[in-house]
Amino acid sequence: MFAASLLARYMHGPTKKHMGTAKRVLRYIQGTLDYGIAYEKGKEAMLVGYCDSDWSGCEDDMRSTSGYAFHLGSGVFSWASVKQSSVALSTAEAEYVSAAEATAQAVWLRFVLSDFGEEQVEATPILCDNTSAIAITKNPVHHHRTRHISRRFHFIRDALQNGEIDLLYCRTGEQNADIFTKALARNRFEYLRSKLGIISAKHLEGSVKV
């Protein structure tokens, strides 16, 4: 997802380097055709989200990349990798913007799930690995840190007060959305891929033909 989103930024003027990277992505797809997202029967339909960002990850304009992922009991079913619309002045700001984008998605998913008869009674937990971003969300007194942030991102506070979401801390090593924000080492990539519920059909005991 991240690789495809990154390459899409250069569609107007690709270079040989971009073409070579695209071929690597295609080789990865060719080697994982039997992979898919596993959804387990009988799991509690509880919406859980993860959000992360890569501060100033784009070397062209120094903008950050936001990523989020949502699970409903088992495998991931909603995710995104998007470059932020403005330059963040700190990691806390980049994470705060990412959390706001994940909150918008969480509010919409809660609405859709209620139509399907899976109303989320409790606040949807969104896990973030930046304590400063969480503090800004829960303490609006941080004026010197937030006065330059676009107002449209501050609706996360309303969602928090209304009991729709709850922004919680998680360790960076367990941040599932990290895979949507930057290129990772193979071991790290494969670990987070499995955490998202993506497995090979060969691991399913005769229930799927490969």
Coordinates of N, CA and C in Angstrom, one line a residue:
M1 N 0.8 -1.2 0.0 CA 0.0 0.0 0.0 C 0.9 1.3 0.0
F2 N 1.9 1.3 0.9 CA 2.7 2.5 0.9 C 3.5 2.6 -0.4
A3 N 4.1 1.5 -0.9 CA 4.9 1.6 -2.1 C 4.0 2.1 -3.3
A4 N 2.8 1.6 -3.4 CA 1.9 2.0 -4.5 C 1.6 3.5 -4.4
S5 N 1.3 4.0 -3.1 CA 0.9 5.4 -2.9 C 2.1 6.3 -3.2
L6 N 3.3 5.8 -2.8 CA 4.5 6.6 -3.1 C 4.8 6.7 -4.6
L7 N 4.7 5.6 -5.3 CA 4.9 5.7 -6.7 C 3.9 6.6 -7.5
A8 N 2.6 6.6 -6.9 CA 1.6 7.4 -7.6 C 1.9 8.9 -7.6
R9 N 2.8 9.3 -6.6 CA 3.1 10.7 -6.6 C 4.0 11.1 -7.8
Y10 N 4.5 10.2 -8.5 CA 5.5 10.5 -9.6 C 4.9 10.1 -10.9
M11 N 3.6 9.8 -11.0 CA 3.0 9.4 -12.3 C 3.2 10.4 -13.4
H12 N 3.2 11.7 -13.0 CA 3.3 12.8 -14.1 C 4.7 12.8 -14.7
G13 N 5.7 12.3 -14.0 CA 7.1 12.3 -14.6 C 8.0 11.2 -14.0
P14 N 7.7 10.0 -14.3 CA 8.5 8.9 -13.7 C 9.9 8.8 -14.3
T15 N 10.9 8.4 -13.5 CA 12.2 8.2 -14.0 C 12.5 6.7 -14.0
K16 N 13.7 6.4 -14.4 CA 14.1 5.0 -14.4 C 14.1 4.4 -13.0
K17 N 14.5 5.2 -12.1 CA 14.5 4.7 -10.7 C 13.0 4.3 -10.2
H18 N 12.1 5.1 -10.6 CA 10.7 4.8 -10.3 C 10.2 3.6 -11.0
M19 N 10.6 3.4 -12.3 CA 10.2 2.2 -13.0 C 10.8 1.0 -12.4
G20 N 12.1 1.1 -11.9 CA 12.7 0.0 -11.3 C 12.0 -0.4 -10.0
T21 N 11.6 0.6 -9.2 CA 10.8 0.4 -8.0 C 9.5 -0.3 -8.3
A22 N 8.8 0.2 -9.4 CA 7.6 -0.4 -9.7 C 7.7 -1.9 -10.1
K23 N 8.8 -2.2 -10.7 CA 9.0 -3.6 -11.1 C 9.2 -4.5 -9.8
R24 N 9.9 -3.9 -8.8 CA 10.0 -4.6 -7.5 C 8.7 -4.9 -6.8
V25 N 7.8 -3.9 -6.9 CA 6.5 -4.0 -6.4 C 5.7 -5.1 -7.1
L26 N 5.8 -5.2 -8.4 CA 5.2 -6.2 -9.2 C 5.7 -7.6 -8.9
R27 N 7.1 -7.7 -8.7 CA 7.7 -9.0 -8.3 C 7.1 -9.4 -6.9
Y28 N 6.9 -8.5 -6.0 CA 6.4 -8.8 -4.7 C 5.0 -9.4 -4.9
I29 N 4.2 -8.7 -5.7 CA 2.8 -9.2 -5.9 C 2.8 -10.6 -6.6
Q30 N 3.7 -10.8 -7.5 CA 3.8 -12.1 -8.2 C 4.1 -13.2 -7.2
G31 N 4.9 -12.9 -6.2 CA 5.3 -13.9 -5.2 C 4.4 -14.1 -4.1
T32 N 3.3 -13.2 -4.0 CA 2.4 -13.3 -2.9 C 0.9 -13.5 -3.4
L33 N 0.7 -14.1 -4.6 CA -0.6 -14.2 -5.1 C -1.5 -15.0 -4.3
D34 N -1.0 -15.9 -3.5 CA -1.8 -16.8 -2.6 C -2.1 -16.2 -1.3
Y35 N -1.7 -14.9 -1.0 CA -1.9 -14.3 0.2 C -3.2 -13.6 0.3
G36 N -3.8 -13.5 1.4 CA -5.1 -12.8 1.6 C -5.3 -12.5 3.1
I37 N -6.4 -11.8 3.3 CA -6.7 -11.4 4.7 C -7.6 -12.5 5.3
A38 N -7.2 -13.0 6.5 CA -8.0 -14.0 7.2 C -9.0 -13.4 8.2
Y39 N -10.2 -13.7 8.0 CA -11.3 -13.3 9.0 C -11.8 -14.5 9.7
E40 N -11.7 -14.5 11.0 CA -12.0 -15.6 11.9 C -13.5 -15.5 12.3
K41 N -14.2 -16.6 12.3 CA -15.6 -16.7 12.7 C -15.7 -16.7 14.2
G42 N -16.7 -16.0 14.7 CA -16.9 -16.1 16.2 C -16.2 -15.0 17.0
K43 N -15.4 -14.2 16.3 CA -14.7 -13.1 17.0 C -15.7 -12.0 17.4
E44 N -15.4 -11.3 18.5 CA -16.3 -10.2 18.9 C -16.1 -9.0 17.8
A45 N -17.2 -8.5 17.4 CA -17.2 -7.4 16.4 C -16.9 -6.1 17.0
M46 N -15.7 -5.9 17.5 CA -15.2 -4.7 18.2 C -14.3 -3.9 17.3
L47 N -14.6 -2.7 17.0 CA -13.8 -1.9 16.1 C -12.6 -1.3 16.8
V48 N -11.4 -1.6 16.3 CA -10.2 -1.1 16.9 C -9.3 -0.5 15.8
G49 N -8.7 0.7 16.1 CA -7.9 1.3 15.1 C -6.5 1.6 15.5
Y50 N -5.6 1.8 14.5 CA -4.2 2.1 14.7 C -3.9 3.3 13.8
C51 N -3.2 4.3 14.3 CA -2.8 5.4 13.5 C -1.3 5.7 13.7
D52 N -0.6 6.1 12.6 CA 0.8 6.4 12.7 C 1.2 7.4 11.6
S53 N 2.4 8.0 11.7 CA 2.9 8.9 10.7 C 4.4 8.8 10.6
D54 N 4.9 9.2 9.5 CA 6.3 9.3 9.2 C 6.7 10.7 9.0
W55 N 7.2 11.4 10.1 CA 7.4 12.8 10.0 C 8.4 13.2 9.0
S56 N 8.0 14.1 8.1 CA 8.8 14.7 7.0 C 9.4 13.6 6.2
G57 N 8.6 12.5 5.9 CA 9.1 11.4 5.2 C 9.4 11.7 3.7
C58 N 8.7 12.7 3.1 CA 8.8 13.0 1.7 C 10.0 14.0 1.6
E59 N 11.0 13.6 0.8 CA 12.2 14.4 0.7 C 12.0 15.6 -0.3
D60 N 10.9 15.5 -1.1 CA 10.6 16.6 -2.1 C 10.0 17.8 -1.4
D61 N 9.1 17.6 -0.5 CA 8.4 18.8 0.1 C 8.4 18.7 1.6
M62 N 9.0 17.7 2.2 CA 9.1 17.5 3.6 C 7.8 17.3 4.3
R63 N 6.8 16.8 3.6 CA 5.5 16.5 4.2 C 5.5 15.1 4.8
S64 N 4.7 14.9 5.7 CA 4.6 13.6 6.4 C 3.6 12.7 5.7
T65 N 3.7 11.4 6.0 CA 2.7 10.4 5.5 C 1.9 9.8 6.7
S66 N 0.6 9.9 6.5 CA -0.3 9.3 7.5 C -0.7 7.9 7.1
G67 N -0.9 7.1 8.1 CA -1.4 5.7 7.9 C -2.3 5.3 9.0
Y68 N -3.3 4.6 8.6 CA -4.2 4.0 9.7 C -4.7 2.7 9.2
A69 N -5.2 1.9 10.2 CA -5.7 0.5 9.9 C -6.8 0.2 11.0
F70 N -7.9 -0.4 10.5 CA -9.0 -0.7 11.4 C -9.3 -2.2 11.4
H71 N -9.4 -2.8 12.5 CA -9.8 -4.3 12.6 C -11.2 -4.3 13.2
L72 N -11.9 -5.4 12.9 CA -13.2 -5.7 13.4 C -13.2 -7.1 13.9
G73 N -12.6 -7.4 15.0 CA -12.5 -8.7 15.6 C -11.3 -9.5 15.2
S74 N -11.0 -9.5 13.9 CA -9.8 -10.3 13.4 C -9.0 -9.5 12.4
G75 N -9.0 -9.9 11.1 CA -8.2 -9.2 10.1 C -8.6 -7.8 9.9
V76 N -7.6 -7.0 9.3 CA -7.9 -5.6 9.0 C -8.9 -5.5 7.8
F77 N -9.7 -4.5 7.9 CA -10.7 -4.3 6.8 C -10.8 -2.9 6.3
S78 N -10.1 -2.0 6.9 CA -10.1 -0.6 6.4 C -8.7 -0.1 6.7
W79 N -8.1 0.5 5.6 CA -6.7 1.1 5.8 C -6.4 2.2 4.8
A80 N -5.4 2.9 5.1 CA -5.0 4.0 4.2 C -3.6 4.4 4.4
S81 N -3.0 5.0 3.3 CA -1.6 5.5 3.4 C -1.7 6.8 2.5
V82 N -1.6 8.0 3.2 CA -1.9 9.3 2.5 C -0.9 10.3 3.0
K83 N -0.4 11.1 2.0 CA 0.5 12.2 2.3 C -0.3 13.3 2.9
Q84 N 0.2 13.9 4.0 CA -0.5 15.0 4.6 C -0.5 16.2 3.8
S85 N -1.5 17.1 3.9 CA -1.7 18.2 3.1 C -0.8 19.4 3.4
S86 N -0.2 19.4 4.6 CA 0.7 20.5 5.0 C 1.9 20.0 5.7
V87 N 2.9 20.8 5.9 CA 4.2 20.4 6.5 C 4.0 20.5 8.0
A88 N 4.3 19.4 8.7 CA 4.2 19.3 10.2 C 5.5 19.8 10.8
L89 N 5.4 20.6 11.8 CA 6.6 21.2 12.4 C 7.2 20.3 13.5
S90 N 6.5 19.2 13.8 CA 7.1 18.3 14.8 C 6.4 16.9 14.7
T91 N 7.0 15.9 15.3 CA 6.5 14.6 15.2 C 5.1 14.6 15.9
A92 N 4.9 15.3 17.0 CA 3.7 15.4 17.7 C 2.6 15.9 16.7
E93 N 2.9 16.9 16.0 CA 1.9 17.5 15.0 C 1.5 16.5 14.0
A94 N 2.5 15.8 13.4 CA 2.3 14.8 12.4 C 1.4 13.7 12.9
E95 N 1.7 13.3 14.1 CA 0.9 12.2 14.7 C -0.5 12.7 15.0
Y96 N -0.6 13.9 15.4 CA -2.0 14.5 15.8 C -2.8 14.5 14.5
V97 N -2.2 15.0 13.4 CA -3.0 15.0 12.1 C -3.4 13.6 11.7
S98 N -2.5 12.7 11.9 CA -2.8 11.3 11.5 C -3.9 10.8 12.4
A99 N -3.9 11.1 13.7 CA -5.0 10.6 14.6 C -6.3 11.3 14.2
A100 N -6.3 12.5 13.7 CA -7.5 13.2 13.3 C -8.1 12.5 12.1
E101 N -7.2 12.1 11.1 CA -7.7 11.4 9.9 C -8.3 10.1 10.3
A102 N -7.6 9.4 11.2 CA -8.1 8.1 11.7 C -9.5 8.2 12.4
T103 N -9.6 9.3 13.1 CA -10.9 9.6 13.8 C -12.0 9.8 12.9
A104 N -11.8 10.5 11.8 CA -12.8 10.7 10.8 C -13.3 9.4 10.2
Q105 N -12.3 8.5 9.9 CA -12.6 7.2 9.4 C -13.4 6.4 10.4
A106 N -13.0 6.5 11.7 CA -13.6 5.7 12.8 C -15.1 6.1 12.9
V107 N -15.4 7.4 12.9 CA -16.7 7.9 13.0 C -17.6 7.4 11.9
W108 N -17.0 7.4 10.7 CA -17.8 6.9 9.5 C -18.0 5.4 9.6
L109 N -17.0 4.7 10.0 CA -17.2 3.2 10.2 C -18.2 2.9 11.3
R110 N -18.2 3.6 12.3 CA -19.2 3.4 13.4 C -20.6 3.6 12.8
F111 N -20.8 4.6 12.0 CA -22.1 4.9 11.4 C -22.5 3.7 10.5
V112 N -21.6 3.3 9.6 CA -21.9 2.2 8.7 C -22.2 0.9 9.5
L113 N -21.4 0.6 10.5 CA -21.6 -0.6 11.3 C -23.0 -0.6 12.0
S114 N -23.4 0.5 12.4 CA -24.7 0.6 13.1 C -25.8 0.3 12.1
D115 N -25.7 0.6 10.8 CA -26.7 0.2 9.8 C -26.7 -1.3 9.6
F116 N -25.6 -1.9 9.8 CA -25.5 -3.4 9.7 C -25.9 -4.1 10.9
G117 N -26.3 -3.4 11.9 CA -26.7 -4.1 13.2 C -25.5 -4.4 14.1
E118 N -24.4 -3.8 13.9 CA -23.2 -4.0 14.7 C -22.8 -2.7 15.4
E119 N -23.8 -2.1 16.1 CA -23.5 -0.8 16.8 C -22.4 -0.9 17.8
Q120 N -21.5 0.0 17.7 CA -20.4 0.1 18.7 C -20.8 0.9 19.9
V121 N -21.1 0.2 21.0 CA -21.6 0.9 22.2 C -20.5 1.7 22.9
E122 N -19.4 1.0 23.0 CA -18.2 1.6 23.7 C -17.4 2.5 22.7
A123 N -16.6 3.4 23.2 CA -15.8 4.3 22.4 C -14.8 3.4 21.6
T124 N -14.5 3.7 20.3 CA -13.6 3.0 19.5 C -12.2 3.3 19.9
P125 N -11.4 2.4 20.4 CA -10.0 2.7 20.7 C -9.1 2.9 19.5
I126 N -8.4 3.9 19.4 CA -7.4 4.2 18.4 C -6.1 4.3 19.0
L127 N -5.2 3.4 18.6 CA -3.9 3.3 19.2 C -2.8 4.1 18.5
C128 N -2.1 4.9 19.3 CA -1.1 5.9 18.8 C 0.1 5.7 19.6
D129 N 1.3 5.8 19.0 CA 2.6 5.6 19.7 C 3.3 6.9 20.1
N130 N 2.5 8.0 20.1 CA 3.1 9.3 20.4 C 2.4 9.9 21.6
T131 N 3.0 10.0 22.8 CA 2.3 10.5 24.0 C 2.0 11.9 23.9
S132 N 2.8 12.7 23.1 CA 2.6 14.1 23.0 C 1.3 14.4 22.2
A133 N 1.1 13.6 21.1 CA -0.1 13.8 20.3 C -1.4 13.5 21.2
I134 N -1.2 12.4 22.0 CA -2.4 12.1 22.9 C -2.6 13.2 23.9
A135 N -1.6 13.8 24.4 CA -1.7 14.8 25.4 C -2.4 16.1 24.8
I136 N -2.0 16.4 23.5 CA -2.6 17.5 22.8 C -4.1 17.3 22.6
T137 N -4.5 16.0 22.3 CA -5.9 15.7 22.1 C -6.7 15.8 23.4
K138 N -6.1 15.4 24.5 CA -6.9 15.4 25.7 C -6.7 16.6 26.6
N139 N -5.8 17.5 26.2 CA -5.6 18.8 26.9 C -5.6 19.9 26.0
P140 N -6.7 20.6 25.8 CA -6.7 21.7 24.8 C -6.0 23.0 25.2
V141 N -5.3 22.9 26.4 CA -4.6 24.1 26.9 C -3.2 24.3 26.1
H142 N -2.8 23.3 25.4 CA -1.5 23.3 24.7 C -1.6 24.3 23.5
H143 N -1.9 25.6 23.7 CA -2.1 26.5 22.6 C -0.8 26.7 21.8
H144 N 0.4 26.8 22.5 CA 1.6 27.0 21.7 C 2.0 25.9 20.8
R145 N 1.4 24.7 21.0 CA 1.7 23.6 20.1 C 0.6 23.4 19.0
T146 N -0.5 24.0 19.3 CA -1.6 23.7 18.3 C -2.2 24.9 17.6
R147 N -1.8 26.1 17.9 CA -2.4 27.3 17.3 C -2.2 27.4 15.8
H148 N -1.1 26.7 15.3 CA -0.8 26.8 13.9 C -1.4 25.6 13.1
I149 N -2.0 24.7 13.8 CA -2.6 23.5 13.2 C -4.0 23.9 12.6
S150 N -4.3 23.4 11.4 CA -5.6 23.7 10.8 C -6.7 23.3 11.7
R151 N -7.7 24.2 11.8 CA -8.9 23.9 12.7 C -9.6 22.6 12.4
R152 N -9.6 22.2 11.2 CA -10.4 21.1 10.8 C -9.9 19.8 11.4
F153 N -8.6 19.8 11.9 CA -8.1 18.6 12.6 C -8.5 18.5 14.1
H154 N -9.1 19.6 14.6 CA -9.4 19.6 16.1 C -10.7 18.9 16.4
F155 N -11.5 18.5 15.4 CA -12.7 17.8 15.7 C -12.5 16.5 16.5
I156 N -11.2 16.0 16.5 CA -10.9 14.8 17.2 C -11.3 15.0 18.7
R157 N -11.2 16.2 19.2 CA -11.5 16.5 20.6 C -13.0 16.3 20.9
D158 N -13.8 16.7 19.9 CA -15.3 16.5 20.0 C -15.6 15.1 20.0
A159 N -15.0 14.3 19.1 CA -15.2 12.9 19.1 C -14.8 12.2 20.4
L160 N -13.8 12.7 21.0 CA -13.3 12.1 22.3 C -14.3 12.5 23.4
Q161 N -14.8 13.7 23.4 CA -15.7 14.1 24.4 C -17.1 13.4 24.3
N162 N -17.5 13.2 23.0 CA -18.7 12.5 22.7 C -18.7 11.0 22.9
G163 N -17.5 10.5 23.3 CA -17.4 9.0 23.6 C -17.4 8.2 22.3
E164 N -17.1 8.8 21.2 CA -17.0 8.0 19.9 C -15.7 7.3 19.8
I165 N -14.6 8.0 20.2 CA -13.3 7.4 20.1 C -12.5 7.6 21.4
D166 N -11.5 6.8 21.6 CA -10.6 6.9 22.7 C -9.2 6.7 22.3
L167 N -8.4 7.8 22.3 CA -7.0 7.7 21.8 C -6.1 7.1 22.9
L168 N -5.5 6.0 22.6 CA -4.7 5.2 23.6 C -3.3 5.1 23.1
Y169 N -2.4 4.8 24.1 CA -1.0 4.7 23.7 C -0.6 3.2 23.5
C170 N 0.2 3.0 22.5 CA 0.8 1.6 22.2 C 2.2 1.8 21.9
R171 N 3.0 0.8 22.2 CA 4.4 0.8 21.9 C 4.7 0.8 20.4
T172 N 5.7 1.5 19.9 CA 6.0 1.6 18.5 C 6.2 0.2 17.9
G173 N 6.7 -0.7 18.6 CA 6.9 -2.1 18.1 C 5.6 -2.8 17.7
E174 N 4.5 -2.4 18.4 CA 3.2 -3.0 18.2 C 2.3 -2.1 17.4
Q175 N 2.8 -1.1 16.7 CA 2.0 -0.1 15.9 C 1.8 -0.7 14.5
N176 N 0.6 -1.3 14.3 CA 0.3 -1.9 13.0 C 0.3 -1.0 11.9
A177 N 0.0 0.3 12.1 CA -0.1 1.3 11.0 C 1.2 1.7 10.5
D178 N 2.3 1.3 11.2 CA 3.7 1.7 10.8 C 4.0 1.2 9.3
I179 N 3.4 0.1 9.0 CA 3.6 -0.5 7.6 C 3.1 0.4 6.5
F180 N 2.2 1.3 6.8 CA 1.6 2.2 5.8 C 2.2 3.6 5.7
T181 N 3.3 3.8 6.5 CA 3.9 5.1 6.5 C 5.3 5.2 6.0
K182 N 6.0 4.1 5.9 CA 7.4 4.1 5.4 C 7.9 2.7 4.9
A183 N 9.0 2.7 4.2 CA 9.6 1.4 3.9 C 10.2 0.8 5.1
L184 N 10.1 -0.5 5.2 CA 10.5 -1.2 6.4 C 11.5 -2.3 6.0
A185 N 12.3 -2.8 7.0 CA 13.1 -3.9 6.8 C 12.2 -5.2 6.7
R186 N 12.8 -6.2 6.0 CA 11.9 -7.3 5.7 C 11.3 -8.0 6.9
N187 N 12.1 -8.2 8.0 CA 11.6 -8.8 9.2 C 10.4 -8.0 9.8
R188 N 10.6 -6.7 9.8 CA 9.6 -5.8 10.4 C 8.3 -5.8 9.5
F189 N 8.5 -5.8 8.2 CA 7.4 -5.8 7.3 C 6.6 -7.0 7.4
E190 N 7.3 -8.2 7.4 CA 6.5 -9.5 7.5 C 5.8 -9.6 8.8
Y191 N 6.4 -9.1 9.9 CA 5.8 -9.2 11.2 C 4.5 -8.4 11.2
L192 N 4.5 -7.1 10.8 CA 3.3 -6.3 10.7 C 2.3 -6.8 9.7
R193 N 2.8 -7.4 8.7 CA 1.8 -8.0 7.7 C 1.0 -9.1 8.4
S194 N 1.7 -9.9 9.2 CA 0.9 -11.0 9.8 C 0.0 -10.4 10.9
K195 N 0.4 -9.3 11.5 CA -0.4 -8.7 12.6 C -1.7 -8.1 11.9
L196 N -1.7 -7.8 10.7 CA -2.9 -7.3 10.0 C -3.8 -8.4 9.6
G197 N -3.4 -9.6 9.8 CA -4.2 -10.8 9.4 C -4.0 -11.3 8.0
I198 N -2.8 -10.9 7.4 CA -2.5 -11.3 6.0 C -1.7 -12.6 6.1
I199 N -2.2 -13.7 5.5 CA -1.5 -14.9 5.6 C -1.6 -15.6 4.2
S200 N -0.7 -16.6 4.0 CA -0.8 -17.4 2.8 C -1.9 -18.4 2.9
A201 N -2.6 -18.7 1.8 CA -3.7 -19.7 1.8 C -3.2 -21.1 2.1
K202 N -1.9 -21.3 1.9 CA -1.3 -22.6 2.2 C -1.3 -22.9 3.7
H203 N -1.5 -21.9 4.5 CA -1.6 -22.1 5.9 C -3.0 -22.5 6.4
L204 N -3.9 -22.4 5.5 CA -5.3 -22.8 5.8 C -5.4 -24.3 5.6
E205 N -5.9 -25.1 6.5 CA -5.9 -26.5 6.5 C -7.0 -27.0 5.5
G206 N -6.6 -27.0 4.3 CA -7.5 -27.7 3.2 C -8.8 -27.0 3.0
S207 N -9.0 -25.8 3.5 CA -10.3 -25.1 3.3 C -10.3 -24.2 2.1
V208 N -9.1 -24.0 1.5 CA -9.0 -23.1 0.3 C -8.1 -23.8 -0.7
K209 N -8.5 -23.8 -2.0 CA -7.7 -24.3 -3.0 C -6.7 -23.3 -3.5
V210 N -5.5 -23.6 -3.6 CA -4.4 -22.6 -4.0 C -4.1 -22.9 -5.5

